Amino acid sequence: MKKKVLAVIIAAMAVLAGCGGEGGEPQSPVQTVKPVVIVDEPEVTSEPTEELTTTPEPEEDREGMYRSELTNEWIDESLQNQRPIAVMVDNEKTALPHYGLTQADVVYEIMNSTANGRVTRFMAIVKDWGSLTQFGSIRSTRETNIYLVGEWNAILCHDGGPYFVMGNSAANYKGLIAQKDYCDNLSGIFPRVENGKPSEFTEYIVQDDRSVKKSGKTVAEGISSKGYSVEYNEYYIGPHFKFSSQEYDLSGESGSFGCNEIQLKPFEHNNSRLEYNEATGTYDYYEYGEAHLDPENGNAQLTFENLIIQKCSFSVHEPAKEGYFIYNCLGSGEGYFITNGTAIDITWEKGGEAENGSGASLTVFRNKATGEEIVLNTGKTYIALVPDDTWNTIVIK
């Protein structure tokens, strides 16, 4: 054994000697030194040999808690099988401030209409909906949201929608919600809050003990009245994202580039902007030229660890003047994944669905350079579906 180690050391010294000293001519890069095998010296099995072993770090375990499948954060284990809700939140300036949005795990921002400056609407995915004291305000849903809600086995919370979503018996048209077995929904059941605004801006998820409550149901009451399962059911596809076990930095990825700010100019009505906060390692959300604050949670700013910006084409419903449309979210495309101040180009793909509405499919995001599925950092995620005809107006700094 001593001969073998000595042979390796001698070989290494010989290679290093060929690299030249200070002031010498530059040499070719040093090649990796391979171990020298002494074929005429058998191992002595009677003497113990030292081996370098690496003991894997034990996976952290917290009593009574588990890592959320939506954020990878530690949450109460009683929530493990509970279905999330997906809440449609109005994003007109009149609807501000939004209550409770910082408690969402995943927030989609989606163009809601091709009219009105392409105003957007949020769809907020919330796992621990029992902890919400006031959330909203709540508005109507669109077809795109129905396809996306199935990815989470979430219960869609909204206030109606156009005929092609809700159905119209006079036109003998079956709405999309009714076509999708996986889409459980609660529509228009939530309390109205006295806030001095027009009626369409007064519906919120609130708890029974809120003094602002006038009438309506809580989430739990709505689920019970509909006979829905509170726990994941047969339409649950499984966890949506892959998360890194430690802080993940994209700067080492091929083609990565810095992103301290992203301006979503395509959302011209509210001018969404996300700015990197180096102190917290998150992206703070701004719209209408101001920080987005949550009065229900100490005026905390809406912020995210992960950003996914998804380029998507769309088809307009007639008459076009109404502004109704659907994103072509079943298919494939490109976009950006952004975390910790760095971005990469990605692709996305969402497969088809069963014609009888019994099965949804996941949107899978991949590193464009490697084809591998992206890995997210622990924390909240923002997903923007950006129309392809204005994609090139996005500003990244």
XYZ file of C-alpha atoms in Angstrom:
397
model
C 0.000 0.000 0.000
C 2.859 2.452 0.814
C 4.413 1.766 -2.621
C 1.112 2.597 -4.296
C 0.717 5.931 -2.465
C 4.350 6.849 -3.165
C 3.887 6.094 -6.860
C 0.892 8.451 -7.019
C 2.815 11.241 -5.288
C 5.815 10.849 -7.601
C 3.575 10.918 -10.669
C 1.828 14.057 -9.429
C 5.146 15.812 -8.766
C 6.355 14.992 -12.251
C 3.288 16.546 -13.834
C 3.512 19.691 -11.692
C 7.190 20.085 -12.525
C 6.289 20.396 -16.204
C 4.089 23.445 -15.542
C 7.024 25.877 -15.399
C 8.047 28.246 -12.620
C 7.462 31.957 -12.106
C 8.314 33.899 -15.252
C 8.370 30.772 -17.414
C 6.500 30.229 -20.655
C 2.782 29.469 -20.218
C 2.068 25.780 -20.395
C -0.932 23.710 -21.403
C -3.567 23.169 -18.670
C -2.616 20.504 -16.162
C -4.447 17.270 -16.806
C -6.120 15.389 -13.995
C -3.667 12.998 -12.338
C -5.008 9.469 -12.456
C -4.089 6.990 -9.703
C -1.175 4.685 -10.580
C -2.135 1.049 -10.227
C 0.637 -1.352 -9.117
C -0.430 -4.608 -10.681
C 2.314 -6.700 -9.032
C 1.463 -5.682 -5.496
C -1.729 -7.266 -4.222
C -3.750 -5.582 -1.506
C -3.029 -6.814 2.009
C -6.396 -7.819 3.256
C -5.208 -8.630 6.779
C -4.532 -4.961 7.541
C -7.423 -2.522 7.800
C -7.533 0.155 5.126
C -8.806 3.665 5.574
C -11.592 4.733 3.241
C -12.908 8.232 2.781
C -16.645 8.030 3.198
C -19.238 10.762 3.028
C -22.193 10.483 5.342
C -25.223 12.145 3.767
C -26.827 14.886 5.789
C -29.939 13.532 7.485
C -33.122 14.980 6.035
C -34.533 17.566 8.383
C -37.664 16.554 10.218
C -39.921 18.769 12.283
C -42.439 17.171 14.571
C -46.008 17.865 13.541
C -44.991 19.578 10.297
C -44.282 18.750 6.650
C -42.876 20.554 3.635
C -45.647 22.117 1.575
C -45.965 20.768 -1.961
C -46.712 24.337 -3.108
C -43.764 26.198 -1.550
C -41.514 23.617 0.147
C -41.955 25.607 3.356
C -42.688 23.887 6.666
C -46.402 23.921 7.494
C -48.692 22.020 9.842
C -49.042 18.357 8.917
C -52.819 18.577 9.375
C -52.833 20.402 6.012
C -50.935 17.713 4.126
C -53.899 16.265 2.246
C -56.012 19.411 2.159
C -56.842 20.772 -1.279
C -55.903 24.403 -1.921
C -58.306 27.018 -3.181
C -57.749 29.172 -6.282
C -59.198 32.645 -5.770
C -59.946 35.066 -8.597
C -58.869 38.525 -7.405
C -59.845 41.731 -9.169
C -56.900 43.865 -10.254
C -58.585 47.119 -11.248
C -57.175 50.062 -9.329
C -60.600 50.515 -7.714
C -60.223 47.053 -6.149
C -57.092 48.076 -4.242
C -55.928 47.448 -1.639
C -55.964 43.670 -1.928
C -56.548 41.932 1.388
C -54.620 38.795 2.325
C -52.731 38.304 -0.949
C -49.394 37.887 0.850
C -50.801 34.629 2.297
C -51.071 33.059 -1.167
C -48.548 30.350 -2.051
C -48.661 30.838 -5.820
C -50.018 33.887 -7.631
C -50.888 33.902 -11.323
C -51.213 37.219 -13.121
C -53.143 36.852 -16.350
C -54.508 39.303 -18.887
C -58.237 39.320 -18.206
C -59.436 41.143 -21.302
C -58.024 42.431 -24.577
C -59.998 45.612 -23.846
C -59.418 48.195 -21.090
C -55.668 48.399 -21.599
C -55.389 44.626 -21.219
C -56.206 44.748 -17.533
C -55.001 41.737 -15.564
C -56.545 39.575 -12.872
C -54.867 37.460 -10.216
C -55.568 33.804 -9.485
C -54.169 33.113 -6.027
C -53.483 29.512 -4.926
C -53.836 29.188 -1.148
C -53.149 25.982 0.753
C -53.963 27.105 4.305
C -57.258 28.817 3.482
C -58.558 28.241 7.013
C -56.147 30.920 8.246
C -57.549 33.642 5.968
C -59.351 36.432 7.805
C -60.124 38.588 4.759
C -59.093 37.874 1.183
C -59.938 39.584 -2.093
C -61.880 41.244 -3.543
C -63.254 38.400 -5.658
C -64.323 38.657 -9.294
C -65.287 36.404 -12.206
C -63.247 33.670 -13.832
C -62.219 32.948 -17.421
C -61.612 29.742 -19.397
C -57.835 29.874 -18.957
C -58.197 29.753 -15.172
C -60.285 26.588 -15.376
C -57.536 24.759 -17.259
C -54.930 25.979 -14.754
C -56.914 25.213 -11.587
C -56.898 21.523 -12.482
C -53.109 21.470 -12.150
C -53.481 21.998 -8.398
C -56.687 20.017 -7.735
C -57.805 23.346 -6.264
C -61.337 24.575 -5.624
C -61.998 27.619 -7.814
C -63.441 30.585 -5.875
C -64.984 33.272 -8.092
C -68.065 35.348 -8.811
C -69.528 33.992 -12.047
C -68.073 34.454 -15.513
C -69.107 34.850 -19.164
C -71.478 32.418 -20.874
C -68.760 30.174 -22.265
C -67.531 29.598 -18.710
C -70.799 29.341 -16.789
C -73.115 28.100 -19.542
C -76.256 29.552 -21.046
C -79.320 27.342 -21.312
C -81.013 29.732 -23.729
C -78.171 29.173 -26.176
C -78.058 25.460 -25.307
C -74.383 25.933 -24.500
C -72.689 23.910 -21.775
C -70.187 26.017 -19.883
C -66.561 24.941 -19.511
C -66.810 24.488 -15.739
C -69.552 21.906 -16.222
C -67.447 20.151 -18.851
C -64.477 19.663 -16.527
C -65.087 17.039 -13.877
C -61.881 18.096 -12.115
C -63.095 21.686 -11.635
C -64.952 22.094 -8.336
C -66.012 25.703 -7.877
C -67.636 28.104 -5.425
C -69.258 31.036 -7.210
C -70.812 34.161 -5.719
C -71.310 32.684 -2.247
C -68.911 34.850 -0.269
C -69.784 37.780 2.009
C -70.157 41.362 0.874
C -68.118 43.892 2.804
C -69.137 47.499 3.411
C -66.207 49.384 1.882
C -67.865 52.313 0.099
C -67.160 50.852 -3.347
C -69.492 49.665 -6.119
C -70.986 46.212 -5.487
C -68.608 44.355 -7.830
C -65.685 45.327 -5.563
C -67.211 44.150 -2.261
C -67.027 40.331 -2.263
C -64.362 38.785 -0.021
C -63.484 35.548 1.712
C -63.944 36.334 5.418
C -64.361 34.429 8.647
C -67.563 34.263 10.688
C -66.268 36.541 13.408
C -65.479 39.460 11.103
C -67.556 42.536 11.955
C -67.512 43.540 8.280
C -69.411 40.415 7.260
C -72.963 41.048 6.005
C -73.965 37.648 4.663
C -72.576 34.717 2.748
C -70.529 31.593 3.421
C -66.994 30.821 4.495
C -64.849 28.536 2.335
C -65.535 25.589 4.637
C -69.283 26.230 4.529
C -69.230 26.474 0.761
C -67.320 23.220 0.366
C -69.692 21.466 2.732
C -72.805 22.776 0.980
C -71.513 21.529 -2.372
C -70.434 18.156 -1.012
C -66.886 18.591 -2.287
C -63.944 16.741 -0.817
C -61.730 18.899 1.396
C -58.850 16.512 0.723
C -57.113 15.775 -2.558
C -59.376 13.613 -4.691
C -59.000 11.304 -7.701
C -58.150 14.239 -9.977
C -55.015 15.189 -8.068
C -52.022 14.859 -10.411
C -49.344 15.205 -7.735
C -46.856 17.936 -6.739
C -46.527 20.658 -9.343
C -42.920 21.797 -8.817
C -39.499 20.426 -8.004
C -37.748 22.270 -5.171
C -34.075 22.528 -4.314
C -33.013 21.131 -0.940
C -30.726 24.146 -0.487
C -30.524 27.727 -1.744
C -30.301 27.524 -5.537
C -28.333 29.933 -7.713
C -28.912 30.081 -11.472
C -25.709 32.014 -12.207
C -23.847 28.810 -13.030
C -26.420 27.750 -15.618
C -25.591 28.037 -19.316
C -26.971 31.252 -20.795
C -28.009 32.757 -17.455
C -28.215 36.526 -17.099
C -28.832 39.037 -14.337
C -32.340 40.206 -13.510
C -32.667 42.885 -10.857
C -35.924 44.175 -12.284
C -38.540 42.981 -14.745
C -41.122 45.359 -16.164
C -44.142 43.603 -17.632
C -44.994 46.309 -20.143
C -47.512 44.012 -21.896
C -49.763 44.550 -18.859
C -50.108 48.202 -19.800
C -53.174 48.908 -17.676
C -51.445 48.385 -14.328
C -47.747 48.209 -15.400
C -46.706 45.238 -13.276
C -43.096 45.372 -12.107
C -40.984 43.081 -9.915
C -37.805 44.374 -8.322
C -35.100 42.216 -6.758
C -34.522 42.851 -3.073
C -30.976 41.695 -2.406
C -31.432 41.920 1.367
C -34.260 39.375 1.344
C -33.392 37.479 -1.834
C -36.926 38.016 -3.129
C -38.739 39.972 -5.839
C -41.055 42.731 -4.583
C -44.211 43.406 -6.599
C -45.311 46.861 -7.779
C -48.256 48.004 -9.868
C -49.900 51.325 -10.726
C -46.523 52.874 -9.879
C -46.648 51.833 -6.213
C -45.595 49.000 -3.935
C -48.335 46.371 -3.575
C -49.181 46.306 0.145
C -51.442 44.004 2.143
C -53.377 45.816 4.912
C -54.584 42.488 6.282
C -50.996 41.536 7.143
C -49.379 44.683 8.491
C -49.050 46.352 5.078
C -46.457 43.753 4.066
C -45.381 43.995 0.448
C -46.292 41.213 -1.939
C -43.059 39.373 -2.681
C -41.849 36.153 -4.306
C -38.823 33.850 -4.305
C -39.526 32.476 -7.813
C -40.779 34.146 -10.995
C -42.025 32.275 -14.076
C -42.848 34.430 -17.091
C -44.725 32.396 -19.690
C -45.162 33.538 -23.292
C -48.534 32.391 -24.605
C -50.656 32.997 -27.686
C -54.394 33.559 -27.379
C -57.636 33.340 -29.329
C -60.269 36.085 -29.208
C -63.977 35.306 -28.824
C -66.461 37.082 -31.046
C -67.585 39.771 -30.869
C -64.018 40.970 -30.371
C -65.158 44.296 -28.925
C -66.162 42.485 -25.710
C -62.506 41.641 -25.080
C -63.134 38.013 -24.112
C -60.399 35.565 -25.101
C -58.693 32.340 -24.078
C -54.973 31.694 -23.779
C -53.762 28.740 -25.831
C -52.307 27.235 -22.679
C -52.591 23.652 -23.956
C -49.455 23.348 -26.047
C -45.912 24.632 -25.700
C -43.887 27.804 -25.725
C -41.044 29.696 -24.110
C -40.391 32.086 -21.266
C -38.129 32.995 -18.347
C -37.414 31.533 -14.933
C -36.015 34.023 -12.433
C -34.726 33.564 -8.890
C -32.019 35.098 -6.675
C -31.257 37.911 -9.119
C -30.604 35.644 -12.110
C -32.725 34.492 -15.053
C -32.610 31.712 -17.630
C -34.578 31.011 -20.772
C -37.109 28.224 -20.389
C -39.643 26.287 -22.397
C -43.069 25.172 -21.228
C -45.419 22.410 -22.243
C -48.924 21.437 -21.173
C -50.433 18.274 -22.588
C -53.958 17.655 -23.694
C -56.839 16.641 -21.472
C -59.400 13.854 -21.536
C -62.317 14.783 -23.787
C -64.794 13.817 -21.100
C -63.242 16.343 -18.702
C -62.037 13.715 -16.272
C -58.347 14.578 -16.357
C -56.176 17.689 -16.175
C -52.494 18.017 -17.077
C -49.538 19.890 -15.595
C -47.632 22.734 -17.198
C -43.993 21.619 -17.101
C -41.237 24.251 -17.254
C -37.784 23.269 -18.553
C -34.377 24.879 -18.825
C -34.147 25.750 -22.521
C -30.406 25.023 -22.653
C -30.516 21.587 -21.005
C -34.084 20.371 -21.420
C -34.205 19.528 -17.716
C -37.172 20.523 -15.558
C -36.449 23.669 -13.563
C -35.829 23.493 -9.813
C -37.379 26.198 -7.654
C -36.192 27.755 -4.433
C -38.265 27.341 -1.297
C -40.899 30.047 -1.112
C -43.704 31.699 -3.036
C -43.980 31.687 -6.813
C -45.353 34.275 -9.263
C -46.474 33.089 -12.704
C -47.375 35.578 -15.442
C -49.010 34.483 -18.687
C -47.882 37.174 -21.116
C -49.532 37.573 -24.553
C -47.157 36.699 -27.355
C -48.027 39.733 -29.507
C -46.494 42.106 -26.911
C -43.839 39.763 -25.498
C -40.987 41.834 -26.911
C -41.983 44.861 -24.829
C -40.875 43.164 -21.590
C -37.943 45.053 -20.020
C -35.343 43.157 -17.973
C -32.620 45.080 -16.132
